[in-house]
XYZ file of C-alpha atoms in Angstrom:
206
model
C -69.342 19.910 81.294
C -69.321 18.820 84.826
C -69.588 15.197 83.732
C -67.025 15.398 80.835
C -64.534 16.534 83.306
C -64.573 13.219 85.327
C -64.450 11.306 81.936
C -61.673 13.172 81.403
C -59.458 11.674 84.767
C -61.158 8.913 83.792
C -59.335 8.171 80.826
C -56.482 10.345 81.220
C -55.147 10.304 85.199
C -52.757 12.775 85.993
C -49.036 11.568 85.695
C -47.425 11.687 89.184
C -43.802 12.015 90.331
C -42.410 8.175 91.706
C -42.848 8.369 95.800
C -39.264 8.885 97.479
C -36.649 11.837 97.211
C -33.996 12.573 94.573
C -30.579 12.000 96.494
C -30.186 15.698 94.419
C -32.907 17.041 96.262
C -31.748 19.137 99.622
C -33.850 18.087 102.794
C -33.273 20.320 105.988
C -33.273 18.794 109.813
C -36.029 18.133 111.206
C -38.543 17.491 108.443
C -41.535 15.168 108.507
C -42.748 13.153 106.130
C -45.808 11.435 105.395
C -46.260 8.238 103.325
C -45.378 8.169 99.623
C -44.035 11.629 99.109
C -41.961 12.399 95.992
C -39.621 15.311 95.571
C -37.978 15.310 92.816
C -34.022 16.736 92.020
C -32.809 20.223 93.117
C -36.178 20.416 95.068
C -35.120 22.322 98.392
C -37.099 21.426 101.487
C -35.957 23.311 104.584
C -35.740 22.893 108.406
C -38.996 22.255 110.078
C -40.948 21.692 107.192
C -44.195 18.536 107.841
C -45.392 16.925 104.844
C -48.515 15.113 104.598
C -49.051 12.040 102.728
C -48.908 11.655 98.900
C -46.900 15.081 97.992
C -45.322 15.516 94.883
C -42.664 17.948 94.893
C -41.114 18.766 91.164
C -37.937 20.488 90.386
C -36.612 23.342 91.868
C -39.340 23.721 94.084
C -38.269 25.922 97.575
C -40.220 25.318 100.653
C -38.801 27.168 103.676
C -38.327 26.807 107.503
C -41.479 25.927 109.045
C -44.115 25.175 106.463
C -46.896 22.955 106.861
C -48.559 21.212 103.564
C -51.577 18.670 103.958
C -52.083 15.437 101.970
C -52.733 15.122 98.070
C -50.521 18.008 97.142
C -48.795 19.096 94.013
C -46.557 21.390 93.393
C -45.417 21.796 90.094
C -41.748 22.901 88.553
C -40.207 26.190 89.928
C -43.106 27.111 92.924
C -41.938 29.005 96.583
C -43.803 28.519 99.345
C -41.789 30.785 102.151
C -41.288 30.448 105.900
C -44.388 29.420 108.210
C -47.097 29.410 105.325
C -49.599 26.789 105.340
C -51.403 24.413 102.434
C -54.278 22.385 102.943
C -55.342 18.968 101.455
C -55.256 18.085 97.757
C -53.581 21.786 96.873
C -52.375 22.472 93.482
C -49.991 25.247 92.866
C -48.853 25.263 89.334
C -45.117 26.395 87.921
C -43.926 29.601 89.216
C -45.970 30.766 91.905
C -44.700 32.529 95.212
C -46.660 31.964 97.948
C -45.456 33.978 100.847
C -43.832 36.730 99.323
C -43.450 40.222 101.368
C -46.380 42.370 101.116
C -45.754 45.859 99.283
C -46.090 47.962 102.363
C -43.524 51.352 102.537
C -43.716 54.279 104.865
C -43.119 57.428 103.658
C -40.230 59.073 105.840
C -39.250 62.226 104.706
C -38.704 62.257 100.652
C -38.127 58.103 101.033
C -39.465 55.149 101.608
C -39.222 53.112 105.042
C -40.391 49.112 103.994
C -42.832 47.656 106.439
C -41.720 44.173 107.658
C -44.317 41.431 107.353
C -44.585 39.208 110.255
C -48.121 37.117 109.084
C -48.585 33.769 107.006
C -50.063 32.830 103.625
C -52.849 29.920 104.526
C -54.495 28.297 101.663
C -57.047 25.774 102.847
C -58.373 22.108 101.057
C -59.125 22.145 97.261
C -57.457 24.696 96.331
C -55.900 25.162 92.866
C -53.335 28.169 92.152
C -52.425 28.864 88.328
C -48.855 29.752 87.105
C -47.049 32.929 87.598
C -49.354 33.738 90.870
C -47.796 35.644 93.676
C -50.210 35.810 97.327
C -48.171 38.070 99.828
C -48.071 37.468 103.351
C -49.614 39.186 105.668
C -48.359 42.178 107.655
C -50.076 40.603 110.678
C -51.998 37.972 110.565
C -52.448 35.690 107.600
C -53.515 36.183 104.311
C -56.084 33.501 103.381
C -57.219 31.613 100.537
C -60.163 29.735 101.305
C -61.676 26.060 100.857
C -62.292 25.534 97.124
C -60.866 29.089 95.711
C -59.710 28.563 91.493
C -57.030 31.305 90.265
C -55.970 31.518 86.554
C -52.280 32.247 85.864
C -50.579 35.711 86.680
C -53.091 36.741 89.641
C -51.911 38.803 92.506
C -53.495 38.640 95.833
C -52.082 41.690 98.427
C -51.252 41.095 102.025
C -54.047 40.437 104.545
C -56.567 39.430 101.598
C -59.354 36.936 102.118
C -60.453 35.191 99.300
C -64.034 33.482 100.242
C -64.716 29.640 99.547
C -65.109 28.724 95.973
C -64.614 31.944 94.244
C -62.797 32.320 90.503
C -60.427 34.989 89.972
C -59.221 34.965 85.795
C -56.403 36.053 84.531
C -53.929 39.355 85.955
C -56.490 40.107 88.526
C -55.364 42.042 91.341
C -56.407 42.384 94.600
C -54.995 45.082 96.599
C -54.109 44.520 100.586
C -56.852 44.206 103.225
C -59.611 42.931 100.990
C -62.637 40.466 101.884
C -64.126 38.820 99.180
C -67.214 36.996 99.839
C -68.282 33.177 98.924
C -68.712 32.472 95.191
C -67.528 35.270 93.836
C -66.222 35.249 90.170
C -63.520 38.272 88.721
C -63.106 38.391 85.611
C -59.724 38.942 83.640
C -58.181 41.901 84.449
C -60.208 43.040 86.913
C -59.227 44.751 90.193
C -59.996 45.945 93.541
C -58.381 48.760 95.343
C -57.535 48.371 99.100
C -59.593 47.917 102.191
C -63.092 47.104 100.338
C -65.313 43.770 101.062
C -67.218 42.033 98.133
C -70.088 39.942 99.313
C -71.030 36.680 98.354
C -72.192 35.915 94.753
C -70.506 39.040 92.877
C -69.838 39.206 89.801
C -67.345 42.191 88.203
C-alpha cells in the first residue's frame, strides 16, 4: 500500500497554486515572506505574520497577527489559523479548519456562565496533515500541540491544552476533550472520544 502511494505522486503530483500573491489578496504590515509563496485572491494575511518558503495559500484563507508557518505548506480553500499559532514544515490543513479557535472554558457564577479567556497557542509541528471541517482550540495557557507526523480525518475536535503524540490517527468526529495526553502511535477510531484530563500511552488502540 505503502509503495502504491508513491506511485501514486508519481504519476499524479499534486496541482499547486502559481508562486506570487493575488493583487485581491489582503497582506498586513510587516509580513515576511519566503521564496515562491502563492496566496491566492481574497486570501487575508495579517500583521506580523512569517512565511516560509513554498506556501500555498488558497482562497479565503485568514491567517492572523503574529503567526508563524514553516516551509512546504498548504492550506486549502476557506482554513483560519488565528493570532500567534504556529505550523511546522510541509503542513497540510485541508478546507475549513480553525486552528486557534477559543477553548470552551465557562465559570459558573451564580445561575450563569463567566467565559474563560484563552491566552495559549495552537502549535502543530512537521508532517502534519489536518482533514476538513477540524477545529483544535487554543490553549488556556500554554499551547495546545499537535505533534510531528499526527493524521486527522475530517470533522475532528481537539480541546484546549491537548497533546496529540507523534504519528497518531484520529478518524472521523473524534473528540478529545481539554487537558488530554495522548501517547505516540496511537490510533482512534471514528467516533471515538475521551473525556477531560486523562493520558493514553503509546500504541493504543480504542
Amino acid at each position: 500500500q505503502a509503495a502504491f502511494a508513491r506511485a501514486l505522486t508519481f504519476f499524479y503530483p499534486p496541482s499547486k497554486l502559481t508562486p506570487g500573491v493575488h493583487p485581491r489578496a489582503h497582506i498586513g504590515s510587516h509580513v515576511e515572506m519566503g521564496r515562491d509563496v502563492a496566496v491566492a485572491p481574497f486570501a487575508v494575511v495579517q500583521d506580523h505574520v512569517i512565511l516560509g518558503e513554498r506556501v500555498s495559500i488558497h482562497p479565503h484563507v485568514v491567517i492572523g497577527e503574529h503567526v508563524v508557518i514553516g516551509d512546504d505548506v498548504t492550506l486549502f480553500p476557506n482554513v483560519t489559523i488565528l493570532e500567534r499559532c504556529r505550523i511546522g514544515n510541509r503542513v497540510v490543513i485541508q478546507a475549513g479548519t480553525v486552528i486557534g479557535s477559543d477553548g470552551f472554558g465557562y465559570a459558573p457564577d451564580g445561575r450563569t456562565y463567566r467565559k474563560i479567556q484563552h491566552t495559549g497557542i495552537v502549535q502543530i509541528d512537521d508532517d502534519v496533515e489536518i482533514g476538513a471541517g477540524n477545529t483544535i482550540d487554543r490553549a488556556t495557557f500554554g499551547r495546545t500541540w499537535v505533534q510531528r507526523g499526527v493524521k486527522t480525518d475530517n470533522l475532528v475536535h481537539i480541546a484546549h491544552n491537548v497533546t496529540v503524540g507523534e504519528d497518531t490517527i484520529l478518524v472521523a468526529q473524534v473528540g478529545i476533550s481539554g487537558s488530554v495526553t495522548i501517547g505516540k502511535h496511537v490510533i482512534i477510531a471514528g467516533q471515538a472520544a475521551v473525556s477531560g484530563h486523562l493520558e493514553i500511552g503509546d500504541d493504543v488502540i480504542i
